[in-house]
Structure formats: C-alpha cells, structure tokens
Short mmCIF file of C-alpha atoms and ligand atoms in Angstrom, two decimals:
data_model
loop_
_atom_site.label_atom_id
_atom_site.label_comp_id
_atom_site.label_asym_id
_atom_site.label_seq_id
_atom_site.Cartn_x
_atom_site.Cartn_y
_atom_site.Cartn_z
CA MET A 1 -59.34 -14.08 -94.76
CA LYS A 2 -56.56 -15.67 -92.75
CA ARG A 3 -55.06 -12.28 -92.13
CA LEU A 4 -58.40 -10.88 -91.05
CA LEU A 5 -58.82 -13.71 -88.60
CA LEU A 6 -55.37 -13.08 -87.20
CA LEU A 7 -56.18 -9.41 -86.81
CA PHE A 8 -59.39 -10.31 -85.05
CA PHE A 9 -57.55 -12.54 -82.58
CA CYS A 10 -54.96 -9.88 -81.91
CA ILE A 11 -57.60 -7.28 -81.13
CA HIS A 12 -59.51 -9.77 -79.03
CA PHE A 13 -56.52 -10.64 -76.87
CA LEU A 14 -55.35 -7.08 -76.53
CA SER A 15 -58.74 -6.03 -75.22
CA LEU A 16 -58.86 -8.77 -72.57
CA PRO A 17 -58.67 -7.38 -69.07
CA GLU A 18 -55.42 -7.90 -67.23
CA LYS A 19 -55.24 -11.37 -65.74
CA VAL A 20 -56.94 -11.39 -62.36
CA SER A 21 -54.18 -11.81 -59.81
CA ALA A 22 -54.43 -13.78 -56.58
CA ALA A 23 -55.84 -11.84 -53.65
CA ASP A 24 -53.43 -9.36 -52.12
CA PRO A 25 -51.67 -10.56 -48.97
CA VAL A 26 -53.65 -9.68 -45.83
CA PRO A 27 -51.69 -8.36 -42.83
CA ILE A 28 -52.49 -9.88 -39.43
CA LEU A 29 -50.87 -7.91 -36.62
CA ILE A 30 -50.04 -9.11 -33.13
CA TYR A 31 -49.90 -6.90 -30.05
CA HIS A 32 -49.66 -7.68 -26.34
CA SER A 33 -49.77 -4.78 -23.86
CA ILE A 34 -51.04 -1.37 -24.92
CA ASP A 35 -49.51 0.69 -22.13
CA GLU A 36 -46.49 2.67 -21.04
CA TYR A 37 -43.65 0.26 -20.28
CA ASN A 38 -43.76 -0.34 -16.52
CA GLY A 39 -40.36 -2.00 -16.12
CA HIS A 40 -41.83 -5.49 -15.83
CA GLY A 41 -41.49 -8.10 -18.54
CA SER A 42 -40.21 -7.64 -22.03
CA LYS A 43 -40.32 -4.02 -23.22
CA GLU A 44 -40.91 -5.10 -26.81
CA LEU A 45 -44.26 -6.61 -25.80
CA PHE A 46 -45.54 -3.10 -25.00
CA VAL A 47 -46.85 -0.50 -27.42
CA THR A 48 -47.58 2.89 -25.88
CA PRO A 49 -51.16 4.20 -26.19
CA GLU A 50 -49.75 7.19 -28.08
CA ASN A 51 -48.05 5.01 -30.70
CA PHE A 52 -51.05 2.72 -30.93
CA GLU A 53 -53.35 5.65 -31.58
CA LYS A 54 -51.03 6.95 -34.30
CA GLN A 55 -51.02 3.52 -35.95
CA MET A 56 -54.82 3.30 -35.84
CA THR A 57 -55.13 6.83 -37.19
CA TYR A 58 -52.89 5.81 -40.07
CA LEU A 59 -55.17 2.84 -40.84
CA ARG A 60 -58.23 5.09 -40.68
CA ASP A 61 -56.78 7.78 -42.91
CA HIS A 62 -55.51 5.31 -45.49
CA GLY A 63 -58.68 3.38 -46.14
CA PHE A 64 -58.07 0.15 -44.21
CA THR A 65 -60.91 -2.13 -43.12
CA LEU A 66 -60.34 -3.78 -39.75
CA LEU A 67 -61.82 -7.27 -39.60
CA THR A 68 -62.28 -10.06 -37.08
CA PHE A 69 -62.24 -13.78 -37.84
CA GLU A 70 -66.02 -14.22 -37.84
CA ARG A 71 -65.90 -11.93 -40.89
CA TRP A 72 -63.06 -13.79 -42.63
CA GLN A 73 -64.93 -14.00 -45.95
CA GLU A 74 -65.25 -10.22 -46.14
CA ARG A 75 -61.51 -9.87 -46.72
CA LYS A 76 -62.17 -10.49 -50.40
CA ARG A 77 -64.72 -7.70 -50.73
CA VAL A 78 -63.52 -4.87 -48.52
CA HIS A 79 -60.88 -2.24 -49.17
CA LYS A 80 -57.45 -2.96 -47.64
CA PRO A 81 -58.47 -5.67 -45.14
CA ILE A 82 -56.36 -6.08 -42.00
CA PHE A 83 -56.70 -8.10 -38.80
CA LEU A 84 -55.50 -6.83 -35.40
CA THR A 85 -54.90 -9.36 -32.66
CA PHE A 86 -53.99 -8.89 -28.98
CA ASP A 87 -52.62 -11.85 -27.04
CA ASP A 88 -52.73 -12.73 -23.33
CA GLY A 89 -55.78 -10.72 -22.20
CA TYR A 90 -54.10 -7.89 -20.34
CA LYS A 91 -56.27 -5.39 -18.49
CA ASN A 92 -54.49 -2.60 -20.37
CA ASN A 93 -56.15 -3.84 -23.55
CA LEU A 94 -59.17 -1.83 -22.42
CA THR A 95 -57.20 1.09 -23.86
CA VAL A 96 -57.66 -0.51 -27.29
CA PHE A 97 -61.40 -0.30 -26.83
CA THR A 98 -61.17 3.35 -25.72
CA ILE A 99 -58.98 4.36 -28.68
CA PHE A 100 -61.21 2.48 -31.12
CA GLN A 101 -64.23 4.39 -29.86
CA LYS A 102 -62.36 7.68 -30.10
CA LEU A 103 -61.33 7.08 -33.74
CA LYS A 104 -64.60 5.61 -34.94
CA MET A 105 -66.17 7.50 -37.82
CA ASP A 106 -68.87 6.84 -40.39
CA HIS A 107 -66.44 5.21 -42.78
CA PHE A 108 -64.21 3.60 -40.15
CA SER A 109 -65.36 0.99 -37.63
CA PRO A 110 -62.26 -0.24 -35.83
CA THR A 111 -62.41 -3.75 -34.49
CA GLY A 112 -59.92 -6.27 -33.11
CA THR A 113 -59.53 -9.74 -31.64
CA PHE A 114 -58.49 -10.39 -28.03
CA PHE A 115 -56.96 -13.82 -27.42
CA ILE A 116 -57.70 -14.73 -23.81
CA ILE A 117 -56.08 -17.29 -21.51
CA SER A 118 -59.24 -18.66 -19.94
CA ASP A 119 -57.77 -19.72 -16.57
CA PHE A 120 -56.22 -16.26 -16.13
CA ILE A 121 -59.48 -14.33 -16.47
CA GLY A 122 -59.90 -11.93 -13.53
CA ARG A 123 -56.30 -12.19 -12.28
CA THR A 124 -54.41 -9.02 -11.41
CA ASN A 125 -53.58 -7.15 -14.64
CA ARG A 126 -55.88 -9.37 -16.71
CA LEU A 127 -59.33 -8.69 -18.09
CA SER A 128 -62.22 -9.80 -15.89
CA LYS A 129 -65.37 -11.69 -16.87
CA LYS A 130 -67.25 -8.43 -16.72
CA ASP A 131 -64.73 -6.73 -19.05
CA LEU A 132 -64.92 -9.58 -21.55
CA LYS A 133 -68.67 -9.61 -21.56
CA MET A 134 -68.81 -5.86 -22.13
CA LEU A 135 -66.16 -6.01 -24.90
CA ALA A 136 -67.85 -8.87 -26.73
CA GLN A 137 -71.33 -7.39 -26.45
CA SER A 138 -70.11 -4.03 -27.76
CA GLY A 139 -69.46 -5.71 -31.10
CA VAL A 140 -66.12 -3.86 -31.25
CA ILE A 141 -63.94 -6.65 -29.86
CA SER A 142 -64.03 -10.33 -30.77
CA VAL A 143 -63.02 -12.43 -27.75
CA GLN A 144 -61.22 -15.63 -28.75
CA SER A 145 -59.04 -18.32 -27.14
CA HIS A 146 -55.35 -18.40 -26.27
CA THR A 147 -55.81 -21.75 -24.44
CA ALA A 148 -56.63 -22.36 -20.76
CA THR A 149 -53.18 -22.08 -19.14
CA HIS A 150 -50.82 -20.82 -21.88
CA PRO A 151 -48.62 -23.91 -22.23
CA ASP A 152 -46.46 -24.91 -25.15
CA LEU A 153 -49.14 -27.03 -26.83
CA THR A 154 -46.58 -29.38 -28.36
CA LYS A 155 -45.65 -30.47 -24.83
CA VAL A 156 -49.00 -31.01 -23.07
CA ASP A 157 -50.96 -34.19 -22.49
CA ASN A 158 -54.35 -32.64 -21.98
CA LEU A 159 -55.01 -30.86 -25.26
CA ASP A 160 -58.73 -31.22 -24.69
CA TYR A 161 -58.61 -28.99 -21.63
CA GLU A 162 -56.49 -26.35 -23.36
CA LEU A 163 -58.52 -26.29 -26.58
CA LYS A 164 -62.06 -27.38 -25.85
CA LYS A 165 -62.55 -26.27 -22.26
CA SER A 166 -61.06 -22.83 -22.84
CA LYS A 167 -63.37 -22.31 -25.81
CA GLU A 168 -66.42 -23.36 -23.80
CA LYS A 169 -65.50 -21.17 -20.84
CA ILE A 170 -65.06 -18.06 -23.00
CA GLU A 171 -68.25 -18.71 -24.93
CA LYS A 172 -70.15 -19.00 -21.67
CA ILE A 173 -68.89 -15.59 -20.57
CA THR A 174 -69.38 -13.70 -23.83
CA GLY A 175 -72.40 -15.51 -25.24
CA LYS A 176 -70.63 -15.49 -28.61
CA ALA A 177 -68.90 -18.16 -30.67
CA VAL A 178 -65.18 -18.77 -30.26
CA VAL A 179 -63.82 -19.68 -33.69
CA ALA A 180 -60.12 -18.85 -33.45
CA LEU A 181 -57.18 -20.03 -31.35
CA SER A 182 -53.78 -18.42 -31.03
CA TYR A 183 -51.04 -20.91 -30.17
CA PRO A 184 -49.03 -19.83 -27.10
CA TYR A 185 -45.45 -18.98 -28.15
CA GLY A 186 -46.64 -19.63 -31.69
CA SER A 187 -45.85 -23.26 -31.02
CA TYR A 188 -47.67 -26.07 -32.85
CA ASN A 189 -47.14 -29.44 -34.52
CA ASN A 190 -49.29 -31.79 -36.60
CA GLN A 191 -51.14 -33.14 -33.57
CA VAL A 192 -51.87 -29.65 -32.24
CA VAL A 193 -53.22 -28.57 -35.62
CA SER A 194 -55.42 -31.65 -36.00
CA GLU A 195 -56.86 -31.21 -32.48
CA THR A 196 -57.40 -27.50 -33.10
CA LYS A 197 -59.37 -28.32 -36.26
CA LYS A 198 -61.90 -30.21 -34.16
CA HIS A 199 -62.94 -27.09 -32.26
CA TYR A 200 -61.86 -24.02 -34.24
CA GLN A 201 -61.97 -22.58 -37.74
CA PHE A 202 -58.67 -20.71 -37.41
CA GLY A 203 -55.28 -21.19 -35.74
CA LEU A 204 -52.82 -18.32 -35.41
CA THR A 205 -49.06 -18.66 -35.26
CA THR A 206 -46.35 -16.03 -34.76
CA THR A 207 -44.67 -16.79 -38.06
CA PRO A 208 -44.10 -13.31 -39.48
CA GLY A 209 -45.62 -12.01 -42.67
CA PRO A 210 -49.00 -11.30 -44.19
CA PHE A 211 -51.41 -14.08 -45.12
CA SER A 212 -51.26 -15.08 -48.77
CA GLU A 213 -53.89 -17.55 -49.79
CA ILE A 214 -52.48 -20.48 -51.71
CA GLY A 215 -55.09 -23.09 -50.89
CA THR A 216 -52.96 -25.53 -48.91
CA LYS A 217 -54.81 -27.93 -46.63
CA ASN A 218 -54.14 -26.37 -43.24
CA GLU A 219 -53.45 -22.77 -44.18
CA LEU A 220 -56.22 -21.40 -41.96
CA TYR A 221 -54.59 -23.16 -38.99
CA LEU A 222 -51.15 -21.74 -39.74
CA LEU A 223 -52.05 -18.08 -40.09
CA PRO A 224 -48.96 -15.86 -39.88
CA ARG A 225 -48.81 -12.69 -37.79
CA SER A 226 -46.51 -9.70 -37.73
CA TYR A 227 -45.37 -8.35 -34.37
CA ILE A 228 -45.89 -4.69 -33.58
CA LYS A 229 -43.32 -3.85 -30.91
CA TYR A 230 -42.32 -1.04 -28.60
CA SER A 231 -39.56 -0.16 -31.06
CA THR A 232 -41.78 -0.28 -34.17
CA SER A 233 -41.73 3.21 -35.71
CA LEU A 234 -44.64 4.57 -37.68
CA ALA A 235 -42.53 4.15 -40.85
CA ASP A 236 -41.98 0.45 -39.96
CA PHE A 237 -45.68 0.09 -39.29
CA VAL A 238 -46.59 1.59 -42.66
CA LYS A 239 -44.22 -0.83 -44.42
CA LEU A 240 -45.81 -3.78 -42.63
CA VAL A 241 -49.40 -2.88 -43.36
CA GLU A 242 -48.94 -1.59 -46.91
CA GLY A 243 -46.67 -4.44 -48.01
CA ASN A 244 -45.17 -3.62 -51.38
CA LYS A 245 -48.03 -1.34 -52.36
CA ASN A 246 -46.01 1.76 -51.38
ZN1 ZN B 1 -49.35 -15.56 -25.21
#
C-alpha cells in the first residue's frame, strides 16, 4: 500500500505542468529624432528613417505587439509585448507616424508614445498643437508628458508646474488622458517620484534594460528604457528586443 501511494505521488508530481515562471521581461525602447543626422546635436540621438523602418519591420515579422501605457495590463496577454517611446517632441517624429501607417497590417497595429515638453510645443523643429491633436486622435500615437520645460527635476523648486501643468496642457490639446511622465535626463529622486505619483500612473527613467516585474513599491515609476541609437545595428536591435530568447 505504502509503495502504491509513493508511486501515485511520483506520477502526480511528474505530470504537474512546469512551474509558471514570472512574466518575461518587457522591452521599453527610447528614441529621440527619427531623421537623417543634420550635423546639429548629438548624432547618437538620431535614428535614420531607413533604420527605423527596418527595426519596425523586424518587430512586425517576428510577432511583436506594440503597446502604449494606457494598455499596460495587456502586456500579460499579448504575444511579445514591447513599448516604443520617443522623447522631446521633435517634428521629425511625424516620420514615425508615416512609417507606422506604411507597415500596418491586419495582424500588426504599430503604436508608440511621444513624450512632449509642453512649453516647447509649436517651436521650430517641434511638433505643433495641430500635430499632437492629429496624432492623438489617430489612435496610433499616445501623447504623454516630458515636463513643461525639460529641467533636471531633482533641481527644480516648482515641481507642480513641471508635472501637473504640463499634464493639463497636453490633455487640453489632445482631449486624452496623460498617464505617463518621462523624467528629463532620466533624473529623479524620492521627492520627484512621490510628486509624480500624485499625477501619473507611470514614470520612465533612462536606466537601461527591459522591465521585469518584481512587485516593488515604486517599480512603475522607475521604468527602465533601452536607448536605440544612430549606431545601433539591426543585430544589436534584435538582441535588445529578443532578450535571451534567441
Ligand atoms: Zn528629453
């Protein structure tokens, strides 16, 4: 009898499904300009439209699901979730919208998040109110906040203006909720995080790496992001987005 019981337990345990592992890390990418390098500013903050299109084509052809932060919960249900973010609100980010539309297919709906500096809206080389409204209403681009004036948030007195006013201004333009903030220069401290929590559901840093959920208190306000640079080859890109799956 004892032996039978033992046998039963052995069979029972052997037939148990493999232990469910924690969710796979989710890549969050950060871009700035999508344009040919024009000789101004840091070259590494540019990605050429040609390279960007190749990267997006890779994501399309390898089953990725592009998400925005309003759809955060979907990361657990969709195939190969990934978030694309674009900081600083450059006019050349309209190319992102064009390439997304070009690559759109039945099974692939590209989408991304533009982080806008609200006091810079409409300046030369920056997206205008009209652009932002069109982008947000298209449902293709989520327009979110990168503060009002792009300061180092750990060094400003008026956090309310940078966090709350920028959110309100962008919401007024797009008619949609602003739920995410990207910290200029990736700079934050405890006070910045606690103020951000009052107005946003997410805070994005520039700490490299994919997001791995561990359940720590402020993890949604310390989201890591991986830079895609001028010098990033397609092979580098694949390594970043596939993690250790390949
Ligand atoms: Zn920035």
